[in-house]
XYZ file of C-alpha atoms in Angstrom:
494
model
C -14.118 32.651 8.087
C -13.605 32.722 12.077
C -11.131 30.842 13.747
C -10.265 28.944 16.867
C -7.274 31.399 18.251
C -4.274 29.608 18.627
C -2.657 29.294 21.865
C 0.322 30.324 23.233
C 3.427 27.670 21.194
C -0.012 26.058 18.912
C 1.548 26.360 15.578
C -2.400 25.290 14.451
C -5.353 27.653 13.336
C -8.150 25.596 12.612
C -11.121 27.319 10.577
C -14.535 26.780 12.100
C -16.555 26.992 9.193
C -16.004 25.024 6.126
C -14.739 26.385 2.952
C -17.165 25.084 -0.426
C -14.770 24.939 -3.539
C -16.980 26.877 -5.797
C -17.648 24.401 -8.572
C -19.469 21.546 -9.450
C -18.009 18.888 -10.627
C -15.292 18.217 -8.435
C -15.515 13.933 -9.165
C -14.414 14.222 -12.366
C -11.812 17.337 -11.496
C -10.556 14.961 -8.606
C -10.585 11.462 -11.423
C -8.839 13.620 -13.852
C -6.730 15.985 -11.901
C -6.264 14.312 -8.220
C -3.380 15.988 -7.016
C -3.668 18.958 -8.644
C -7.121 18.981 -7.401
C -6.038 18.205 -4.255
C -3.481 21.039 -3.259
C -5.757 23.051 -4.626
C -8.167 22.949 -1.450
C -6.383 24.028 1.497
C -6.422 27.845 -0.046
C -10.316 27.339 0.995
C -10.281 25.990 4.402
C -9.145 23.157 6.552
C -12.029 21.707 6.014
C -13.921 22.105 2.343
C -17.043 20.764 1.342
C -17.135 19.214 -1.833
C -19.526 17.028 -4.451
C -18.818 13.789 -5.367
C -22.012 12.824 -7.623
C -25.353 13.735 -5.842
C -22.766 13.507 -2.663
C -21.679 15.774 -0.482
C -18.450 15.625 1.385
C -15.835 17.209 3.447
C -11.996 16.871 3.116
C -10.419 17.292 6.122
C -7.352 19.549 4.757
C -5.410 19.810 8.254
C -3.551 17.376 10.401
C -5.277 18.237 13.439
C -8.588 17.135 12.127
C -7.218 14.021 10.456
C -5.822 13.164 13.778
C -9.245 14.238 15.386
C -10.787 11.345 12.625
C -8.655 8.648 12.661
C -7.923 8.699 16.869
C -11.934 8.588 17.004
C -13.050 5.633 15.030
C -16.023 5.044 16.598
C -17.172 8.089 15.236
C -15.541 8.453 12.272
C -15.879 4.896 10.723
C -14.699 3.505 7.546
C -17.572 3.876 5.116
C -17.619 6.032 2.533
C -17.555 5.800 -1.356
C -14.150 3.834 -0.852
C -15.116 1.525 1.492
C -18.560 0.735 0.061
C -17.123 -0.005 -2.785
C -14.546 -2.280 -1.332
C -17.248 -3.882 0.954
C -19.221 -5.274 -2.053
C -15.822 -6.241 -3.539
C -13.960 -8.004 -0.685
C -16.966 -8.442 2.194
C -16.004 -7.462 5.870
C -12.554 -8.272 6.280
C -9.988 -6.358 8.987
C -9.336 -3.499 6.334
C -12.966 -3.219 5.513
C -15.625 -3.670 8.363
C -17.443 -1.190 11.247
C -15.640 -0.645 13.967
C -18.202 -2.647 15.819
C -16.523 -5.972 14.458
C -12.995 -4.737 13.703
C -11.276 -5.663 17.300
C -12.077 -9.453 16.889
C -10.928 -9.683 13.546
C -7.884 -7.628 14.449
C -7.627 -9.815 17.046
C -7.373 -13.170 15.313
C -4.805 -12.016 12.965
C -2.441 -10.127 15.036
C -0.362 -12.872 15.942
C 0.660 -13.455 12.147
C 1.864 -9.647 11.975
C 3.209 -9.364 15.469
C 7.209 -8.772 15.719
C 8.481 -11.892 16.237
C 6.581 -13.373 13.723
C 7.624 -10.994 10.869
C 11.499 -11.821 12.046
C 10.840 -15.173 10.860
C 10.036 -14.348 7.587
C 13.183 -12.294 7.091
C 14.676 -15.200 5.311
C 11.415 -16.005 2.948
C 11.655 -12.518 1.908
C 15.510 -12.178 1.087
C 14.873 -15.554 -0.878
C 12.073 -13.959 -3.085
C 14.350 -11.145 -3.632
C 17.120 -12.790 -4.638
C 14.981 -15.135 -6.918
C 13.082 -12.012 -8.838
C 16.880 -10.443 -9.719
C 18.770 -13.365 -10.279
C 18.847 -13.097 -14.124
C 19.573 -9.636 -14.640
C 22.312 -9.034 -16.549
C 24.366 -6.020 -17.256
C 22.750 -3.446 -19.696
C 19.364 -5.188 -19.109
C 15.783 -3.207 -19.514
C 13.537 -4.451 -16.449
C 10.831 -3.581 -15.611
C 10.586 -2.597 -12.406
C 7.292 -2.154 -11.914
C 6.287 -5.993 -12.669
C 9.219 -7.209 -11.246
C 8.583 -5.423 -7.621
C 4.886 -6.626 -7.882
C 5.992 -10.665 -8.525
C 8.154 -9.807 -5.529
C 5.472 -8.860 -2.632
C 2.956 -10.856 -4.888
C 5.217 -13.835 -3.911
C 6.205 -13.212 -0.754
C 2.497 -13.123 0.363
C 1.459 -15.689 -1.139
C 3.818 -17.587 0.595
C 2.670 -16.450 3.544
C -1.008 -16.476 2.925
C -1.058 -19.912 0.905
C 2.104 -21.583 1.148
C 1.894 -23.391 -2.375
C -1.683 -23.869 -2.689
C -2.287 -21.710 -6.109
C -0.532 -23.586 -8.960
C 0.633 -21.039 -11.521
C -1.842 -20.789 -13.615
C -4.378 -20.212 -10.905
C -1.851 -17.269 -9.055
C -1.398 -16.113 -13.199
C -5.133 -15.383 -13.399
C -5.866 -13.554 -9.581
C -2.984 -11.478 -11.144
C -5.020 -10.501 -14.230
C -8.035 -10.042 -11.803
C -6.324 -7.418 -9.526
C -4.775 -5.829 -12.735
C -8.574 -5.362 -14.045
C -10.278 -4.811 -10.507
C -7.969 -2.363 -9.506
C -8.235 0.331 -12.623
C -11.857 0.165 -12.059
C -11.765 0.713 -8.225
C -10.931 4.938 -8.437
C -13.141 5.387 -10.812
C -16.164 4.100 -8.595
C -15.142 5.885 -5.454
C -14.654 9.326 -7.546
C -17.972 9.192 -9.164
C -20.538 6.893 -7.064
C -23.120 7.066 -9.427
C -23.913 3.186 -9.195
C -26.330 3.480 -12.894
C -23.355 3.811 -14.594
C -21.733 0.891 -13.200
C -24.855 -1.231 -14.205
C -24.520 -0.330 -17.804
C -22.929 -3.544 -19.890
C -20.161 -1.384 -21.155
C -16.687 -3.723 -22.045
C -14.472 -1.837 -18.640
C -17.732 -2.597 -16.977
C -18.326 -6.091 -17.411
C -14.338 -6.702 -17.420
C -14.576 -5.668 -13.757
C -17.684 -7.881 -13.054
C -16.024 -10.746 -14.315
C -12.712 -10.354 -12.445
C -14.577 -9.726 -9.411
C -16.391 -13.591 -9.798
C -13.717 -15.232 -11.100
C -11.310 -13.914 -8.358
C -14.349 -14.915 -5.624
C -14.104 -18.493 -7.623
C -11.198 -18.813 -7.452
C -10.083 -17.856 -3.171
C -13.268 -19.957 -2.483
C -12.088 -22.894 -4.087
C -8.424 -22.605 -2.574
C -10.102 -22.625 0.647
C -12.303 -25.698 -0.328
C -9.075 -27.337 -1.505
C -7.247 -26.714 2.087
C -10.339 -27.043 3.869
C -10.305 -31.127 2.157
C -6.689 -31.776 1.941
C -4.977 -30.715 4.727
C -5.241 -31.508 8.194
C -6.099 -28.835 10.855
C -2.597 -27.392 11.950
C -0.467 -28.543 9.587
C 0.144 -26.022 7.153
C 2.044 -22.542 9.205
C 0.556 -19.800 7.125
C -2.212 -17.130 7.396
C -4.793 -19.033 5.814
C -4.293 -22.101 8.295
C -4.699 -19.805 11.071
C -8.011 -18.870 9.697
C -9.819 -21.979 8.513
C -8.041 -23.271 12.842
C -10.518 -19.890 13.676
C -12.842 -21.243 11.630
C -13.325 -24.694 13.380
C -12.815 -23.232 16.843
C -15.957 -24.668 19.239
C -15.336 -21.229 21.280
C -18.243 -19.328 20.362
C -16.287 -15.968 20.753
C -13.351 -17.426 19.025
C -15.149 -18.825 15.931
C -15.515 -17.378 12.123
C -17.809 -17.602 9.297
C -16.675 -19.365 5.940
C -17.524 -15.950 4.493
C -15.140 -14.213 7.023
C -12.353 -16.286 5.668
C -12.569 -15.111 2.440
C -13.164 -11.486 3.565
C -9.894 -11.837 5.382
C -8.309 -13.592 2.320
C -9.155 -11.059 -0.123
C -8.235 -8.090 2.596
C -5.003 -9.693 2.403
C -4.414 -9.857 -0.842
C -5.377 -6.380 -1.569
C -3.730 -4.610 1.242
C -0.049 -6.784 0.901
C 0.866 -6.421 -2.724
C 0.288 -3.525 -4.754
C 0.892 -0.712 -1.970
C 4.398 -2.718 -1.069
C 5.505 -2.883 -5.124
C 4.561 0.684 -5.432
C 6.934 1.718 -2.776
C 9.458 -0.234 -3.887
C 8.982 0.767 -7.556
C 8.803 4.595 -6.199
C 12.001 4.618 -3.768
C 14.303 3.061 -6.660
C 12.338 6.052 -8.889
C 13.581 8.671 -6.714
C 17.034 7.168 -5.702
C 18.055 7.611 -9.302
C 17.491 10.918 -9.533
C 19.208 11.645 -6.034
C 22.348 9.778 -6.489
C 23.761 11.460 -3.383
C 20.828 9.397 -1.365
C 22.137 6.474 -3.523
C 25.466 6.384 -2.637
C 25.088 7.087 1.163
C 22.685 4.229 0.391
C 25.022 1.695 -1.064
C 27.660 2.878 1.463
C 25.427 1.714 4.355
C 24.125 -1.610 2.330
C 28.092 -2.421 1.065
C 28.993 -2.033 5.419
C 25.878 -4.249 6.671
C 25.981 -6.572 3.836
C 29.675 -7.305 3.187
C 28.828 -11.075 2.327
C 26.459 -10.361 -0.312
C 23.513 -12.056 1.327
C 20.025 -10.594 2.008
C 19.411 -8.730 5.451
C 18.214 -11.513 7.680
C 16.646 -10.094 11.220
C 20.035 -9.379 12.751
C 21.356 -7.101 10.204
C 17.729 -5.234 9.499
C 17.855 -2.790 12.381
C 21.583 -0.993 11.565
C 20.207 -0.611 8.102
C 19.190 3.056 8.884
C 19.751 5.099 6.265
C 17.766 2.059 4.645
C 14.484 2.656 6.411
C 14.900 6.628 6.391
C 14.960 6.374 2.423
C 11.662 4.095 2.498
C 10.144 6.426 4.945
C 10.881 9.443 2.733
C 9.616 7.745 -0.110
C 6.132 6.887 1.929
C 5.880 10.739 2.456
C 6.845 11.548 -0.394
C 4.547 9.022 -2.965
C 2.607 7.569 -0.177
C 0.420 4.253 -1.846
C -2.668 5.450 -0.100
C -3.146 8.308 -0.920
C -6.904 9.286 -0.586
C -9.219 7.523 2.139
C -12.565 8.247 3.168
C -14.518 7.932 6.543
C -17.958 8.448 7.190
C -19.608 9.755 10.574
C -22.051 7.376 12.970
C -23.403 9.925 14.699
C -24.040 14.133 14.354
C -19.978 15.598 15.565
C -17.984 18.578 15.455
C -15.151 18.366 12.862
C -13.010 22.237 12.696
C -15.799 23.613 14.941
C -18.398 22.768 12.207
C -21.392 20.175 12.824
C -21.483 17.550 10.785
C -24.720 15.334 10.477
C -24.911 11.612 10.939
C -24.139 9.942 7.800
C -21.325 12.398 6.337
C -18.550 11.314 4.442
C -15.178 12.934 5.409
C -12.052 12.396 2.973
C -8.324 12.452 4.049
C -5.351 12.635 1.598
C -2.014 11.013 3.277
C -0.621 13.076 -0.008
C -1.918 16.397 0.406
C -0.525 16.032 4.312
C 2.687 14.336 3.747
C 3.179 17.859 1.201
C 2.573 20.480 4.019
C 4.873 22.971 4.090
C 4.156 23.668 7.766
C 5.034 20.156 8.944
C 7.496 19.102 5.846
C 9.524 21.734 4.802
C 10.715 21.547 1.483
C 7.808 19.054 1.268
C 9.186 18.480 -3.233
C 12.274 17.583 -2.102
C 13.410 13.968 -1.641
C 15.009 14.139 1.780
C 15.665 10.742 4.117
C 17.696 12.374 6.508
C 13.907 13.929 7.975
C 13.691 10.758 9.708
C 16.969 10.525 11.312
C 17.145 9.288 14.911
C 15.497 12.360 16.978
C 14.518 14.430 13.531
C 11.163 12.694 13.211
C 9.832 13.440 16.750
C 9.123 17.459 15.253
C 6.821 15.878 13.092
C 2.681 17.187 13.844
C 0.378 14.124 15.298
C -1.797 13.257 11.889
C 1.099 15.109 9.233
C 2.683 11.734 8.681
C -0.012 8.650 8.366
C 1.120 6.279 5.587
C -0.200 3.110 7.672
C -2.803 5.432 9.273
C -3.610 5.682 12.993
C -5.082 4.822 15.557
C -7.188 1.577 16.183
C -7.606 1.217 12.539
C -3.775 1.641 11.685
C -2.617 -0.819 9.438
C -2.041 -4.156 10.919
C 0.591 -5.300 8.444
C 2.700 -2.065 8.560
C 5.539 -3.680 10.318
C 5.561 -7.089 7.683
C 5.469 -4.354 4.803
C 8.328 -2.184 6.157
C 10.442 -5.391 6.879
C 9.956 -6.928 3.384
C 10.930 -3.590 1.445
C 13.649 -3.211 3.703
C 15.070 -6.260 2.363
C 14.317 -5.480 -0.865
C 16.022 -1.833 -1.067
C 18.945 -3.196 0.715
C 20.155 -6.317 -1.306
C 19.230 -4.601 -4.460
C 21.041 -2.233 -3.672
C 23.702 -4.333 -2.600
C 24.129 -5.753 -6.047
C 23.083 -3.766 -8.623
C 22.318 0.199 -9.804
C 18.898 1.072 -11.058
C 19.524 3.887 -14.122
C 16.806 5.534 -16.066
C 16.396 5.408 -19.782
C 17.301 8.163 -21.992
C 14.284 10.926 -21.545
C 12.710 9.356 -18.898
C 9.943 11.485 -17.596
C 7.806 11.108 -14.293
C 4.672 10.433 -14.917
C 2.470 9.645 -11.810
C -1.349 8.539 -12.461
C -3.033 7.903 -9.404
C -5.938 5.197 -9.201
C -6.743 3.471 -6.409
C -3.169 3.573 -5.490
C -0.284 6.224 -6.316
C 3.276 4.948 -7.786
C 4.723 4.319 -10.849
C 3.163 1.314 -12.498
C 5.599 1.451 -15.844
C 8.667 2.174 -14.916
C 11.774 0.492 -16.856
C 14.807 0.515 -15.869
C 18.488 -0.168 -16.923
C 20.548 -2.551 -14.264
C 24.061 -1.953 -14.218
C 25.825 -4.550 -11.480
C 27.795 -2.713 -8.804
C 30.874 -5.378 -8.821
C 31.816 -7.547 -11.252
C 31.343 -11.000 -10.874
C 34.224 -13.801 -10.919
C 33.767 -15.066 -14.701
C 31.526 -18.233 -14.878
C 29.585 -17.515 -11.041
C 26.451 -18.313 -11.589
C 24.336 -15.344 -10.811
C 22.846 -17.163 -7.487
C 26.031 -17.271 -6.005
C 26.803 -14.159 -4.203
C 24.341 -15.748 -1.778
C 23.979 -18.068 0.477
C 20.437 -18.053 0.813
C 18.729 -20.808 -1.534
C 16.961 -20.418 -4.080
C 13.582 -20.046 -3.554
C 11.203 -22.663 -5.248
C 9.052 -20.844 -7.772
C 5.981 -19.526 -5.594
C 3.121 -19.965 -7.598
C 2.725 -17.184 -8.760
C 1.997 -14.527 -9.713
C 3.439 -13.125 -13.006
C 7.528 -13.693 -13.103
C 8.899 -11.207 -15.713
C 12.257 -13.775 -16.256
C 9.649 -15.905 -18.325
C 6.406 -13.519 -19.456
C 5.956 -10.227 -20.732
C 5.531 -8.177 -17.708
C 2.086 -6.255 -16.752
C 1.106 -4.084 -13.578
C -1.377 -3.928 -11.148
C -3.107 -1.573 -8.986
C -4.013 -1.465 -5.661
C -6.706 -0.440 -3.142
């Protein structure tokens, strides 16, 4: 294989010809192995053509050329296995659609995610996070896992719908992402869409959940649409049924865009946010040096008791550097896929129009050139001034570019201020003989993990549990599975 020859101070060499993993079914290696499969490639190139089905693709092994795909997304749009499959799922919403129609959707919804915005939902958030832990007692088994998906579950739906799902409703979109979810991975990994059409029971549990979850966001929206007055109602889903009746003719959206967007939404802000969550109180009890520096810096900025509100979020560093290490680490995305518009050079290799180029966030984020020590659990990488050493493209959990995630700075905020007052509070332990085990699907994180809570300070006898705070207590959002009063599932995310 020839090479590009590095300049002087380039710590890069980037191969010009493609490496082909020499076997055949790499699908089901990457369904059944993923990670495994996936370290496995850079010892045959930066860039190594594989089969997925009757498909040919490249994974893009290097950060250079990851940054060379996602800085260029007019070339290198989102299609691909992933996306197709997530098109005919949740239509053409901001996460979803060409790049030809992504800056007006991006567009109307950046005000919701903007800044200032997010700093007013500080307080929503600490109240769902005080709500989901307000029962735990000493000694307790919770599960984690369910309890960090009712939280962002929750909190967006709050922000999405205010309180337009009753219970029952938010109980069953629950059971649909549970069941949509599983099937999503498997249907990237092997697009062979014949054996999707045979009536098998996983298939036609994934038809139905994709209907009745349809049924059920169109019929919220008809419900709005008929009850409430234009305006009234400050949440995401106002703001699109306002773009929705705009007269402006650049300004206006389909009905069918709405529920694109809704479903995007949905999607994109809960599972990816729970895993994090679920993963960084993983990994903090088996560091408990991290964990104490950690409850050091929450028992300082939190002395009340109270949940971060926007004042107190930014000197909560060590805070962010331990969700930061845990997105490089066990990033939620962890396998994307792009597809080109047009015949380009990718590594020095043509690629024709049409090809489908895959990225792993995980394989990247476990470098050894750009993370050293890349196994190790380590916040302190993303101290003040550390971070900037870091290779354009090494570190993408929100991804880059144009297409970077537009809710990266609402996610970040709300499991900032879920780490922290946690943490505040109570101590996450394992159970005796816990061992790892990480599954990917559509998403990566643990998605049943149990833990013991053990309360960091003893409560005066007879304070109700609510009362280290002053926040109040959050009416029940409807909602999405509460494990204080059912049996706790998971879900999984795109």
């Amino acid at each position: 294989m020839s090479h590009v020859v590095p300049e002087p101070g380039h710590a890069w060499r980037v191969g010009i010809a493609p490496g082909i993993f020499p076997t055949v079914g790499h699908g089901i290696a990457l369904f059944r192995r993923p990670l495994a499969f996936l370290n496995s490639l850079p010892a045959h190139g930066d860039l190594v053509e594989i089969r997925l089905g009757p498909l040919h693709a490249w994974v893009a092994c290097h950060p250079e050329l990851v940054h060379q795909v996602l800085m260029d997304a007019r070339t290198f749009d989102k299609g691909g296995p992933l996306y197709d499959r997530l098109r005919t799922l949740l239509g053409d919403g901001v996460g979803t659609c060409r790049h030809q129609a992504h800056q007006r959707q991006r567009r109307l919804l950046q005000p919701g995610f903007r800044k200032a915005r997010v700093a007013d939902h500080t307080e929503l958030m600490g109240e769902e996070v005080e709500s989901v832990c307000r029962e735990w007692r000493a000694g307790q088994e919770v599960d984690i896992s369910a309890t960090m998906l009712t939280l962002s579950a929750r909190v967006l739906s709050r922000v999405l719908f205010s309180d337009s799902l009753d219970a029952a409703t938010a109980a069953e979109v629950h059971s649909c992402l549970v069941t949509i979810v599983r099937g999503l991975f498997l249907r990237t990994v092997v697009p062979v869409d014949a054996l999707f059409r045979v009536p098998t029971p996983a298939n036609r549990r994934y038809r139905h959940a994709s209907d009745r979850l349809r049924a059920i966001v169109d019929a919220a929206i008809a419900e709005r649409r008929r009850d409430t007055p234009p305006g009234e109602r400050d949440d995401l889903l106002g703001v699109l049924l306002a773009a929705a009746r705009s007269d402006g003719e650049a300004a206006a959206i389909t009905e069918r865009e709405v529920r694109s967007q809704v479903f995007t939404l949905m999607f994109a802000g809960v599972e990816s946010t729970s895993l994090c969550l679920a993963s960084a109180f993983e990994l903090l009890a088996r560091h408990p040096e991290e964990e104490r520096r950690l409850h050091s810096e929450v028992d300082s900025v939190l002395a009340a008791g109270r949940p971060p509100g926007r004042d107190e979020l930014p000197s909560l560093v060590h805070t962010r550097c331990v969700l930061t290490e845990t997105l490089r680490h066990r990033p939620p995305g962890w396998l994307f896929t792009r597809v080109t518009t047009k015949e380009t050079a990718l590594g020095g290799h043509r690629l024709p129009r049409g090809a489908t180029v895959l990225y792993s966030p995980y394989l990247l984020h476990h470098d050894p050139a750009s993370f050293p020590d890349p196994d190790r659990f380590l916040p302190d990488r993303w101290l003040p001034g550390r971070a900037v050493a870091v290779p354009p493209g090494a570190m993408i959990p929100f991804a880059a570019g144009t297409r970077k995630c537009i809710g990266e700075t609402f996610a970040m905020a709300e499991a900032t201020v879920a780490v922290a007052f946690i943490a505040r509070h109570w101590r996450l332990r394992h159970l005796p003989g816990h061992v790892e085990r990480l599954r990917p699907a559509a998403s990566l994180g643990p998605r049943e993990l149990v833990m013991v809570c053990e309360p960091r300070a003893q409560r005066p006898v007879r304070t109700p549990p609510g009362a280290y705070s002053l926040a109040p207590r959050a009416k029940a959002t409807p909602g999405f599975h509460d494990p204080r009063t059912a049996g706790g599932d998971s879900v999984h995310d795109t």
